[in-house]
Amino acid sequence: MSTSRAVPVTLAEIARLAGVGRAAVSNWRRRHPSFPERIAGTDTNPQFSLTDIEGWLRDNKKLKKSAEREWLWPGFEALGGRDKTGAAIAEVGRLLSGRASDEGEEIRADTRELIERAVDLGQREGGTETFAFLLRRWLDVHVRQIATTPEPLASLMAELALGAANGVAGDSPGSSGGITVMDPACGPGHLLLAGADAARASGAEALTLLGSDQDAVLASLADSRMALAERESHREKEWAQVSVRAADSLRDDPFSGTPADIVLCNPPFNERDWGYEELATDARWSHGLPPRTEPELAWVQHCLAQLRPGGAAVLLLPPAVAARKAGRRIRGSLLRTGQLRAVVALPPGCAAPHSVSLHLWVLRMPVHGEGTPVGDRLLVADAASRFPRDAEEKWTPDWAAISAFVREAVEEADSPQAPACVRQVPVIELLNDEVDLTPGRHIAPSPADTAPRLAESWREFTGLTANVNKSARLLAALDLATAEADTPTATTVAEFARAGALTLRGGQQPPEESIHVGPPSDDGIPLLTVPDLLVDGEPRSWLAPGTAAAGEAVIAEPGDIVVVGVARAFSAWVHEGPPTALGPQLHAVRVQPEQLDAWFLAGSLRAPANARQAGTHTTNSSRIDVRRLQIRQVPLGEQRRYGEAFRELTAFERLLRRAADLGTSLARDLGDELAAGRLANQA
């Protein structure tokens, strides 16, 4: 690549692009005098010119031929910000779809050269794939600023909307040969594309896609994405009529007066400046003016106002919308008119924010002359209870099972075979002072569902207690009375490090834009921080492996010792999970196995007395000087004997924690069953 601007890359990025380990790149740099000189950074964290590195790898036959797309991304990432990079990617998609360049966008010569290179690659390897790669990388970098709808969830929402709109005969989408799909907060177009796929699968003869977003860059990306989808459809007839606008749909609706068959929307959450004052008398508020603190209910009514009679809308909303006191009047009106048809609680982790159980609201605009609306009952489905997260395991959504459950809930809700965690709630039960629509508050677990779960929990608890007893017997048998009276000489971590027996590395805070929240991708690197340890010890964020932050992060490998340098969370353990990046105040210790036993060292470091001696002062927020922590100097064989005892003690603690958590859950569930009168009569 011969851009006029030098794009910097780190050793870690070079390793990824070349398909080798970072150590191999360091070795190349040391052994080959022709290796390019650094252009930025420091001697320990150097940065090199991407152009120079690509040329050197090619000249030395080390260029990974199958990763041309990977070589594109550093150039786009270096363009200088979220909007510039996004606009350049949109231009790539625009050109790959056969459209003219955006004359209104001023593009520098070096950026234009990069765009042309991406277009050339897309024409050779597939335009849709190349654009999707760049878009995915861009979204990964800016995941905290841009909330997208995962593709499986987008497909489920589109299916629900089509099903609700088709639920009344005589006036259903596609009956006249065409379907109009709208997303008034379309982002990069995930929901629009899912709606198009679902409409085509339903047999629609003509398709209209209408999208808008107040972020001009996102709207441009969605427009390019739809244009590429049309080009790649290989249809003789027109794939769809597409119109994507950069506009604030609440304040200045670009499609006012254009009715839609289905509306799909993942609106922005918790936005206070949504237009409360200037929209106070807007005709869309047929169920009441949304309170200033309820912007999501403004989006709900906006989507309803966009529907033709018989049309349906599905929105992804935070769970608070179903219960906040300020919105109870609007929720009550939606129930009385029958326009709110279903509320589905998804398991946490299905979409951002991943820590909460988001809700799907299914709405339908009644057909004129339909008579009494079908508003006497509300379908509620609690997928969060149906698919509970296991705190002991990494959890990712099982979209096949979740989608099947929701589909069955909608189709079988009125039948005796309705699945567990689903109920048709009489509206009269909901029209109280709270009008709380949270599914879990209206679904009592059935005995048929609870009994197997309790039985499985009791089996696990019995196994845990047996293991606790076994571990306790082993630990109780340790003969502490025969320990040597003379205490061996103790030394510090710093002295062991100087002697080369171990290496100590301190974690660091990655740049905010490189941190991703929620379940990691298959090749993502979990990021562990002190706040994670104070909650439950599980990483809540991760780094993409190709980012500079991941390349420069301190990674704890299996067998390393992790030490917490804060008094309130002080601990040390042998890391046994996947490679994990460490945040500030976390340290990775790697031992030389011929000199130190890792389990002995971890057990010695974590002693509370050790932390008190190494602390800077006595408060819970004080820092621990890890280099001052002390370890007894004993022969390696003796270390291993103590290491086995420390390993057993660690296993004992883990068993106790799991047994306590499971025992608490069992006591709670069993109490619910007894209170419900489900104790069988004894003959």
XYZ file of C-alpha atoms in Angstrom:
683
model
C 0.000 0.000 0.000
C 1.484 3.321 -1.013
C -0.475 5.929 0.842
C 1.191 9.262 1.407
C 0.509 9.065 5.119
C 2.455 6.628 7.347
C 0.003 4.338 9.156
C 1.558 3.148 12.449
C 1.320 -0.501 13.518
C 2.590 -2.235 16.657
C 4.511 -5.475 16.988
C 1.292 -7.244 17.998
C -0.533 -5.984 14.902
C 2.355 -7.042 12.668
C 2.210 -10.518 14.223
C -1.511 -10.798 13.528
C -1.170 -9.564 9.970
C 1.703 -11.961 9.281
C -0.034 -14.878 10.986
C 2.760 -15.494 13.518
C 3.408 -14.925 17.221
C 4.721 -11.649 18.571
C 7.977 -13.356 19.565
C 8.606 -14.201 15.908
C 8.282 -10.531 14.924
C 10.668 -9.496 17.700
C 13.075 -12.131 16.406
C 12.816 -10.767 12.845
C 13.537 -7.290 14.127
C 16.595 -8.485 16.020
C 18.075 -10.750 13.325
C 17.362 -8.822 10.122
C 19.182 -5.500 9.654
C 16.727 -4.672 6.846
C 13.729 -4.706 9.209
C 12.090 -1.244 9.075
C 12.996 1.350 11.688
C 10.333 2.442 14.129
C 8.500 5.680 13.295
C 6.841 6.261 16.675
C 6.412 4.795 20.140
C 9.256 3.733 22.416
C 11.952 1.081 22.342
C 9.746 -1.237 24.408
C 6.501 -0.400 22.539
C 7.617 0.604 19.039
C 5.387 1.531 16.110
C 6.295 0.996 12.460
C 5.034 2.196 9.096
C 2.420 -0.187 7.704
C 3.701 0.478 4.174
C 7.282 -0.337 5.135
C 6.256 -3.477 7.015
C 4.113 -4.753 4.140
C 6.988 -4.226 1.705
C 9.486 -5.946 3.994
C 7.230 -8.972 4.532
C 6.642 -9.270 0.801
C 10.349 -8.987 -0.013
C 11.186 -11.626 2.595
C 8.317 -13.945 1.550
C 6.628 -13.684 4.941
C 3.420 -11.976 3.783
C 0.255 -13.853 4.677
C -1.573 -14.023 1.347
C -4.958 -14.964 2.830
C -5.299 -11.806 4.955
C -5.612 -8.929 2.480
C -8.661 -7.608 4.326
C -6.664 -7.534 7.554
C -4.127 -5.226 5.884
C -6.905 -2.806 5.028
C -8.077 -2.183 8.565
C -5.029 -0.391 10.104
C -5.289 2.210 7.356
C -8.970 2.848 8.080
C -8.370 2.874 11.839
C -5.707 5.558 11.387
C -7.998 7.964 9.515
C -8.510 10.012 12.629
C -11.765 9.313 14.432
C -15.058 7.483 14.472
C -16.892 9.632 11.920
C -14.067 9.858 9.372
C -13.508 6.108 9.442
C -17.242 5.385 9.249
C -17.706 7.784 6.328
C -14.819 6.141 4.446
C -16.324 2.666 4.972
C -19.703 3.938 3.762
C -17.998 5.280 0.643
C -16.465 1.839 0.034
C -19.901 0.259 0.219
C -21.383 2.950 -2.004
C -18.785 2.359 -4.735
C -18.968 -1.431 -4.463
C -22.744 -1.246 -4.973
C -22.240 0.629 -8.242
C -23.422 3.994 -6.992
C -21.663 7.260 -7.689
C -19.290 8.692 -5.135
C -20.746 11.055 -2.535
C -19.875 14.442 -4.013
C -20.844 16.184 -0.797
C -18.115 14.423 1.155
C -14.637 15.935 0.990
C -12.160 13.049 0.983
C -8.408 13.517 1.204
C -6.214 12.041 -1.506
C -4.627 9.426 0.777
C -8.051 8.415 2.098
C -9.344 8.157 -1.470
C -6.404 5.873 -2.296
C -7.264 3.637 0.672
C -10.930 3.526 -0.381
C -9.949 2.575 -3.931
C -7.776 -0.234 -2.623
C -10.705 -1.571 -0.562
C -13.012 -1.349 -3.589
C -10.490 -3.205 -5.733
C -10.252 -5.970 -3.127
C -14.044 -6.120 -2.836
C -14.417 -6.517 -6.577
C -12.004 -9.455 -6.474
C -13.093 -11.173 -3.251
C -16.718 -10.092 -2.819
C -18.109 -6.661 -2.137
C -20.542 -7.678 0.587
C -17.876 -9.642 2.478
C -15.299 -6.841 2.273
C -17.767 -4.173 3.391
C -19.070 -6.429 6.200
C -15.497 -6.986 7.429
C -14.755 -3.255 7.605
C -18.127 -2.479 9.205
C -17.679 -5.209 11.814
C -14.210 -3.934 12.743
C -15.508 -0.371 13.013
C -18.418 -1.437 15.230
C -16.075 -3.500 17.431
C -13.859 -0.475 18.022
C -16.822 1.773 18.897
C -18.993 -0.803 20.676
C -19.506 1.480 23.692
C -20.854 4.334 21.592
C -22.952 2.331 19.101
C -25.517 -0.245 20.255
C -26.417 -2.701 17.510
C -28.962 -5.497 17.373
C -27.342 -8.947 17.051
C -28.343 -10.647 13.802
C -30.206 -13.592 15.459
C -32.229 -11.158 17.572
C -32.950 -8.960 14.544
C -34.247 -12.017 12.664
C -36.445 -12.989 15.617
C -37.908 -9.474 15.836
C -38.692 -9.465 12.117
C -40.381 -12.861 12.393
C -42.475 -11.705 15.366
C -43.570 -8.557 13.530
C -44.639 -10.457 10.411
C -46.471 -13.010 12.540
C -48.343 -10.332 14.495
C -49.302 -8.463 11.328
C -50.467 -11.683 9.694
C -52.369 -12.687 12.784
C -55.678 -11.223 11.539
C -57.010 -12.463 8.228
C -58.101 -10.180 5.455
C -55.544 -7.387 5.717
C -52.068 -8.804 6.176
C -48.706 -7.729 4.795
C -48.097 -9.086 1.354
C -51.800 -9.559 0.592
C -51.495 -6.872 -2.063
C -48.089 -8.140 -3.178
C -45.887 -5.671 -1.277
C -44.474 -5.062 2.198
C -43.069 -1.849 3.638
C -40.484 -2.285 6.406
C -39.465 0.700 8.518
C -36.838 1.333 11.190
C -36.924 4.900 12.584
C -33.598 4.456 14.480
C -31.879 2.172 12.008
C -28.221 2.482 13.060
C -26.063 0.543 10.576
C -29.097 -1.347 9.258
C -29.221 -4.682 11.098
C -33.000 -4.603 11.588
C -33.752 -3.297 8.104
C -31.800 -6.140 6.541
C -33.486 -8.705 8.799
C -36.901 -7.270 7.894
C -36.057 -7.494 4.204
C -34.967 -11.135 4.518
C -38.100 -12.077 6.463
C -40.391 -10.263 4.008
C -38.774 -11.994 1.028
C -39.068 -15.359 2.785
C -42.788 -14.711 3.296
C -43.257 -14.358 -0.472
C -43.558 -10.583 -0.774
C -43.576 -9.532 -4.436
C -42.421 -5.984 -3.765
C -40.421 -4.586 -0.900
C -39.910 -1.068 0.413
C -37.293 -0.336 3.078
C -37.468 2.942 4.992
C -34.795 3.815 7.551
C -33.594 6.889 9.378
C -31.066 7.714 12.059
C -30.040 11.009 13.614
C -26.383 9.921 13.265
C -25.492 10.782 9.660
C -22.585 8.313 9.572
C -24.777 5.411 10.692
C -27.447 6.358 8.161
C -24.830 6.445 5.407
C -23.519 3.018 6.411
C -27.050 1.578 6.447
C -27.751 3.054 3.014
C -24.570 1.513 1.570
C -25.405 -1.795 3.197
C -28.872 -1.901 1.639
C -27.445 -0.951 -1.759
C -24.917 -3.782 -1.547
C -27.637 -6.237 -0.542
C -29.611 -5.198 -3.609
C -26.591 -5.635 -5.885
C -25.734 -9.046 -4.451
C -29.318 -10.367 -4.635
C -28.849 -11.530 -8.251
C -32.475 -10.782 -9.107
C -33.607 -9.629 -12.473
C -36.296 -7.475 -10.936
C -35.678 -4.727 -8.421
C -34.762 -6.118 -4.983
C -36.332 -3.283 -3.032
C -37.098 0.390 -3.020
C -34.734 1.749 -0.373
C -34.756 5.118 1.323
C -32.432 5.792 4.253
C -32.297 9.333 5.643
C -30.143 11.106 8.210
C -32.852 12.556 10.458
C -34.165 12.658 14.022
C -37.374 10.660 13.617
C -39.047 12.058 16.737
C -38.403 15.717 15.949
C -38.440 15.643 12.147
C -39.904 12.402 10.800
C -38.752 11.986 7.169
C -41.471 9.390 6.448
C -44.466 11.094 8.014
C -47.579 10.009 6.183
C -45.958 6.902 4.693
C -47.612 3.891 6.346
C -45.545 0.793 7.073
C -46.568 -2.848 7.312
C -43.978 -3.657 9.944
C -41.792 -1.406 12.085
C -38.680 -2.740 13.804
C -36.841 -0.554 16.271
C -34.026 -0.687 18.823
C -34.339 2.913 20.024
C -31.706 4.838 21.978
C -32.106 4.216 25.720
C -32.429 6.811 28.492
C -32.133 9.896 26.275
C -33.539 12.880 28.186
C -33.192 15.357 25.304
C -35.681 13.681 22.975
C -37.885 16.692 22.268
C -40.246 16.783 25.223
C -40.930 20.521 25.076
C -41.290 21.046 21.316
C -43.365 17.870 20.825
C -45.803 18.402 23.712
C -48.834 18.719 21.384
C -47.763 16.189 18.771
C -50.590 14.133 17.261
C -48.632 10.898 17.710
C -49.227 10.873 21.473
C -52.612 9.132 21.237
C -51.938 7.354 24.541
C -50.693 10.454 26.348
C -47.687 12.753 26.356
C -44.634 10.660 27.315
C -43.009 11.986 30.488
C -39.614 13.589 30.031
C -38.039 10.549 31.714
C -39.801 8.068 29.398
C -38.272 8.563 25.921
C -38.809 4.878 25.115
C -42.584 5.365 25.358
C -42.244 8.209 22.849
C -40.616 5.723 20.456
C -43.367 3.182 21.129
C -46.069 5.671 20.128
C -44.024 6.923 17.179
C -43.765 3.364 15.831
C -47.499 2.825 16.295
C -48.216 6.051 14.425
C -46.174 4.753 11.466
C -48.255 1.577 11.074
C -51.039 1.061 8.599
C -54.168 -0.693 10.014
C -53.232 -4.297 10.656
C -49.511 -3.531 10.741
C -47.244 -4.597 13.600
C -44.204 -3.234 15.394
C -41.560 -4.922 17.553
C -39.286 -2.839 19.781
C -36.320 -3.814 21.942
C -36.641 -1.926 25.236
C -34.948 -1.814 28.644
C -36.899 -3.652 31.373
C -37.578 -0.469 33.359
C -40.050 0.685 30.673
C -42.406 -2.105 31.777
C -42.553 -0.950 35.379
C -41.544 2.697 35.897
C -44.234 4.623 37.704
C -44.075 7.600 35.327
C -45.224 5.526 32.343
C -48.112 3.598 33.917
C -50.884 5.666 32.263
C -49.496 5.119 28.769
C -48.996 1.406 29.457
C -52.589 1.203 30.684
C -53.881 2.867 27.515
C -51.861 0.485 25.323
C -53.481 -2.423 27.148
C -57.047 -1.058 26.959
C -56.850 -0.503 23.212
C -55.308 -3.915 22.597
C -52.377 -2.392 20.726
C -49.801 -3.971 23.026
C -49.992 -7.682 22.273
C -46.989 -9.293 23.956
C -43.995 -8.624 26.215
C -41.054 -11.052 26.088
C -38.206 -10.905 28.630
C -34.904 -11.990 27.067
C -32.039 -13.518 29.073
C -29.305 -11.034 30.056
C -26.515 -10.993 27.499
C -28.695 -11.074 24.380
C -27.904 -7.464 23.426
C -26.321 -4.344 24.888
C -26.527 -3.513 27.723
C -25.652 -7.158 28.415
C -26.167 -7.027 32.177
C -29.969 -6.677 32.042
C -32.903 -8.691 30.738
C -34.106 -6.611 27.784
C -37.740 -6.818 26.689
C -39.384 -7.248 23.311
C -42.679 -5.393 22.947
C -44.990 -6.610 20.185
C -47.608 -4.056 19.099
C -50.331 -4.106 16.454
C -52.505 -1.382 14.946
C -56.115 -2.653 14.813
C -57.874 -2.850 11.443
C -60.695 -0.361 10.867
C -64.029 -2.012 11.584
C -62.354 -4.928 13.332
C -64.714 -4.541 16.251
C -63.669 -5.115 19.821
C -59.880 -5.189 19.947
C -58.244 -8.367 21.108
C -57.095 -6.577 24.198
C -58.584 -8.680 26.954
C -55.293 -10.510 27.512
C -51.566 -9.788 27.239
C -49.105 -12.506 26.298
C -46.058 -12.522 28.583
C -43.091 -14.839 28.069
C -40.133 -15.050 30.434
C -37.160 -16.365 28.463
C -34.882 -15.011 31.202
C -36.267 -17.628 33.630
C -36.504 -20.293 30.947
C -32.799 -19.932 30.111
C -31.060 -18.962 33.370
C -27.381 -18.070 33.262
C -24.967 -20.415 35.017
C -22.742 -18.243 37.173
C -20.022 -20.918 37.041
C -19.745 -20.981 33.235
C -19.191 -18.491 30.434
C -22.658 -17.884 28.970
C -23.556 -16.948 25.427
C -27.112 -16.836 24.069
C -28.392 -20.094 22.575
C -30.292 -18.295 19.846
C -31.770 -21.448 18.336
C -33.346 -22.407 21.681
C -34.407 -18.848 22.575
C -36.020 -18.266 19.167
C -37.792 -21.639 19.301
C -39.134 -20.809 22.774
C -40.446 -17.389 21.727
C -41.941 -18.821 18.540
C -43.717 -21.556 20.483
C -44.866 -19.050 23.114
C -46.621 -16.980 20.446
C -48.066 -19.918 18.509
C -49.172 -22.079 21.450
C -50.083 -19.463 24.059
C -53.801 -20.346 23.935
C -53.352 -24.115 23.892
C -53.073 -26.476 26.874
C -49.575 -27.327 25.605
C -48.301 -23.781 26.108
C -44.642 -23.873 27.164
C -43.526 -23.128 30.697
C -42.731 -19.494 31.529
C -45.544 -18.279 29.226
C -48.948 -16.896 30.223
C -51.894 -15.003 28.790
C -52.575 -12.431 31.530
C -56.063 -10.889 31.726
C -55.713 -7.151 31.189
C -57.942 -6.496 34.189
C -55.195 -7.993 36.402
C -52.686 -5.516 35.023
C -54.753 -2.320 35.271
C -53.831 -1.484 38.845
C -51.823 1.332 40.406
C -48.548 0.024 38.935
C -49.485 -1.462 35.527
C -46.322 -3.549 35.810
C -45.779 -5.548 32.605
C -42.604 -7.363 33.681
C -43.200 -10.988 32.566
C -41.489 -12.617 35.552
C -43.971 -10.980 37.953
C -46.962 -12.629 36.307
C -45.635 -16.141 35.714
C -45.520 -18.635 38.560
C -43.191 -21.561 37.898
C -45.163 -24.730 37.208
C -44.518 -27.861 39.315
C -43.667 -29.774 36.137
C -40.879 -27.298 35.411
C -39.695 -26.732 38.976
C -39.491 -30.344 40.137
C -36.784 -31.463 37.659
C -34.778 -28.298 38.295
C -34.926 -28.803 42.069
C -33.985 -32.459 41.676
C -30.960 -31.538 39.566
C -29.929 -28.873 42.098
C -30.199 -31.364 44.952
C -28.046 -33.858 43.015
C -25.386 -31.208 42.472
C -25.581 -30.074 46.102
C -25.191 -33.660 47.355
C -22.130 -34.097 45.142
C -20.690 -30.808 46.370
C -21.110 -31.710 50.034
C -19.457 -35.084 49.410
C -16.487 -33.333 47.800
C -16.366 -30.767 50.603
C -16.206 -33.592 53.150
C -13.481 -35.359 51.176
C -11.422 -32.175 50.858
C -11.998 -31.347 54.526
C -10.691 -34.777 55.586
C -7.525 -34.257 53.533
C -6.905 -30.798 54.974
C -7.722 -31.864 58.535
C -5.169 -34.668 58.230
C -2.309 -32.215 57.665
C 0.061 -32.586 60.606
C 0.775 -28.985 61.541
C 2.128 -29.901 64.963
C 5.294 -31.385 63.459
C 6.245 -28.259 61.535
C 9.837 -27.125 62.009
C 10.385 -24.767 64.878
C 12.975 -22.698 63.024
C 11.409 -20.479 60.393
C 13.388 -20.520 57.119
C 14.747 -17.266 55.749
C 12.134 -15.224 53.872
C 12.768 -13.148 50.793
C 10.627 -10.800 48.712
C 9.103 -10.946 45.261
C 11.502 -8.205 44.171
C 14.534 -10.264 45.225
C 13.233 -13.351 43.422
C 12.678 -11.203 40.316
C 16.249 -9.863 40.469
C 17.517 -13.432 40.745
C 15.558 -14.406 37.607
C 13.319 -16.897 39.442
C 10.171 -15.022 38.338
C 8.948 -12.120 36.239
C 6.453 -9.555 37.531
C 4.253 -7.515 35.180
C 1.682 -4.910 36.219
C -1.685 -4.649 34.418
C -2.825 -1.439 32.741
C -5.999 0.359 31.680
C -6.619 -0.065 27.924
C -8.004 2.867 25.919
C -11.746 3.245 26.451
C -12.541 2.782 22.758
C -10.819 -0.631 22.671
C -12.930 -2.159 25.469
C -15.956 -4.277 24.489
C -18.738 -5.066 26.964
C -20.606 -8.340 27.266
C -19.803 -11.894 26.202
C -16.531 -11.968 24.225
C -16.234 -13.100 20.634
C -14.690 -16.499 19.932
C -11.202 -14.997 19.728
C -11.761 -12.088 22.135
C -9.450 -11.615 25.130
C -11.306 -11.285 28.486
C -10.320 -8.182 30.485
C -10.259 -8.689 34.267
C -10.415 -5.641 36.538
C -10.572 -5.000 40.276
C -14.286 -3.979 40.069
C -14.989 -7.374 38.467
C -13.368 -9.091 41.437
C -15.472 -7.059 43.872
C -18.681 -8.279 42.155
C -18.229 -11.958 41.309
C -14.761 -12.335 39.855
C -15.947 -12.778 36.256
C -14.623 -10.453 33.498
C -17.357 -8.166 32.168
C -15.440 -6.788 29.178
C -12.946 -7.909 26.578
C -10.450 -6.771 23.971
C -10.442 -7.665 20.298
C -7.268 -9.615 19.503
C -6.333 -7.375 16.593
C -6.338 -4.077 18.480
C -3.202 -2.310 19.600
C -4.558 -2.381 23.171
C -4.707 -6.187 23.073
C -1.182 -6.329 21.695
C 0.203 -4.167 24.497
C -1.914 -5.641 27.317
C -0.469 -7.736 30.121
C -1.866 -11.211 29.489
C -2.106 -13.824 32.244
C -1.534 -17.234 30.662
C -2.592 -20.558 32.258
C -0.085 -21.337 34.992
C 0.713 -17.687 35.741
C -0.057 -16.279 39.175
C -2.445 -13.319 39.366
C -1.955 -10.996 42.347
C -4.395 -8.234 43.321
C -2.621 -5.113 44.495
C -5.559 -3.556 46.410
C -6.224 -4.354 50.070
C -10.016 -4.681 49.798
C -9.747 -7.379 47.123
C -6.294 -8.749 47.938
C -5.713 -12.290 46.727
C -3.350 -14.413 44.668
C -4.141 -17.509 42.637
C -2.803 -19.710 39.882
C -4.632 -18.750 36.700
C -6.295 -21.786 35.111
C -8.659 -20.170 32.592
C -8.096 -18.789 29.090
C -5.499 -16.067 28.432
C -6.833 -12.956 30.189
C -5.808 -9.290 30.009
C -5.238 -7.663 33.399
C -6.417 -4.189 34.340
C -4.779 -1.722 36.754
C -3.674 -3.020 40.180
C -3.589 -6.607 38.917
C -0.223 -8.270 38.433
C 0.938 -11.350 36.530
C 3.755 -13.433 38.009
C 5.428 -16.086 35.886
C 7.819 -18.458 37.668
C 10.815 -20.427 36.463
C 9.533 -23.962 37.266
C 13.036 -25.283 38.005
C 13.318 -22.714 40.829
C 9.782 -22.018 42.116
C 6.523 -23.956 42.416
C 3.582 -21.801 41.256
C 1.059 -23.180 43.779
C 3.504 -22.725 46.664
C 4.201 -19.169 45.574
C 0.495 -18.267 45.150
C -0.398 -19.715 48.545
C 2.456 -17.888 50.227
C 1.675 -14.547 48.577
C -2.006 -14.524 49.519
C -1.448 -14.898 53.268
C -3.324 -12.019 55.017
C -0.315 -11.277 57.240
C 1.807 -10.896 54.137
C -0.576 -8.291 52.711
C -0.590 -6.312 55.966
C 3.198 -6.065 55.880
C 3.270 -4.998 52.218
C 0.385 -2.506 52.385
C 0.969 1.217 52.057
C -1.484 2.008 54.878
C -4.336 0.370 56.745
C -7.526 1.296 54.866
C -9.424 -1.035 52.526
C -8.551 1.199 49.576
C -4.793 0.984 50.239
C -2.495 -0.505 47.646
C -0.326 -3.535 48.144
C 3.286 -3.267 47.056
C 3.494 -6.670 45.411
C 7.276 -6.463 45.208
C 7.440 -6.398 49.021
C 5.387 -9.573 49.542
C 7.464 -12.249 51.224
C 8.048 -15.933 50.482
C 9.925 -18.503 52.571
C 13.093 -19.844 50.982
C 12.777 -23.644 50.980
C 13.997 -26.348 48.585
C 11.933 -27.042 45.474
C 10.805 -30.447 46.739
C 9.480 -28.848 49.915
C 7.768 -26.144 47.851
C 5.939 -28.805 45.860
C 4.779 -30.540 49.035
C 3.329 -27.264 50.304
C 2.022 -26.467 46.821
C -0.157 -29.596 46.852
C -1.616 -28.508 50.203
C -2.271 -25.002 48.880
C -3.932 -26.492 45.760
C -6.249 -28.608 47.929
C -7.077 -25.572 50.080
C -7.998 -23.586 46.941
C -10.279 -26.386 45.745
C -11.891 -26.502 49.207
C -12.650 -22.767 49.097
C -14.127 -23.064 45.591
C -16.396 -25.923 46.694
C -17.563 -23.963 49.733
C -18.481 -20.909 47.620
C -20.451 -22.965 45.104
C -22.179 -24.948 47.865
C -23.177 -21.710 49.626
C -24.607 -20.181 46.433
C -26.482 -23.344 45.481
C -27.746 -23.876 49.020
C -29.161 -20.345 49.135
C -30.906 -20.884 45.786
C -32.329 -24.220 46.943
C -33.667 -22.728 50.168
C -35.356 -19.912 48.237
C -36.927 -22.191 45.613
C -38.068 -24.752 48.163
C -39.609 -21.992 50.260
C -41.617 -20.827 47.239
C -42.885 -24.367 46.642
C -43.926 -24.876 50.261
C -45.645 -21.478 50.386
C -47.600 -22.450 47.261
C -48.975 -25.532 49.062
C -47.192 -28.144 46.965
C -46.184 -30.481 49.769
C -47.680 -33.835 48.816
C -49.944 -35.605 51.323
C -48.340 -38.642 52.977
C -50.391 -41.828 52.832
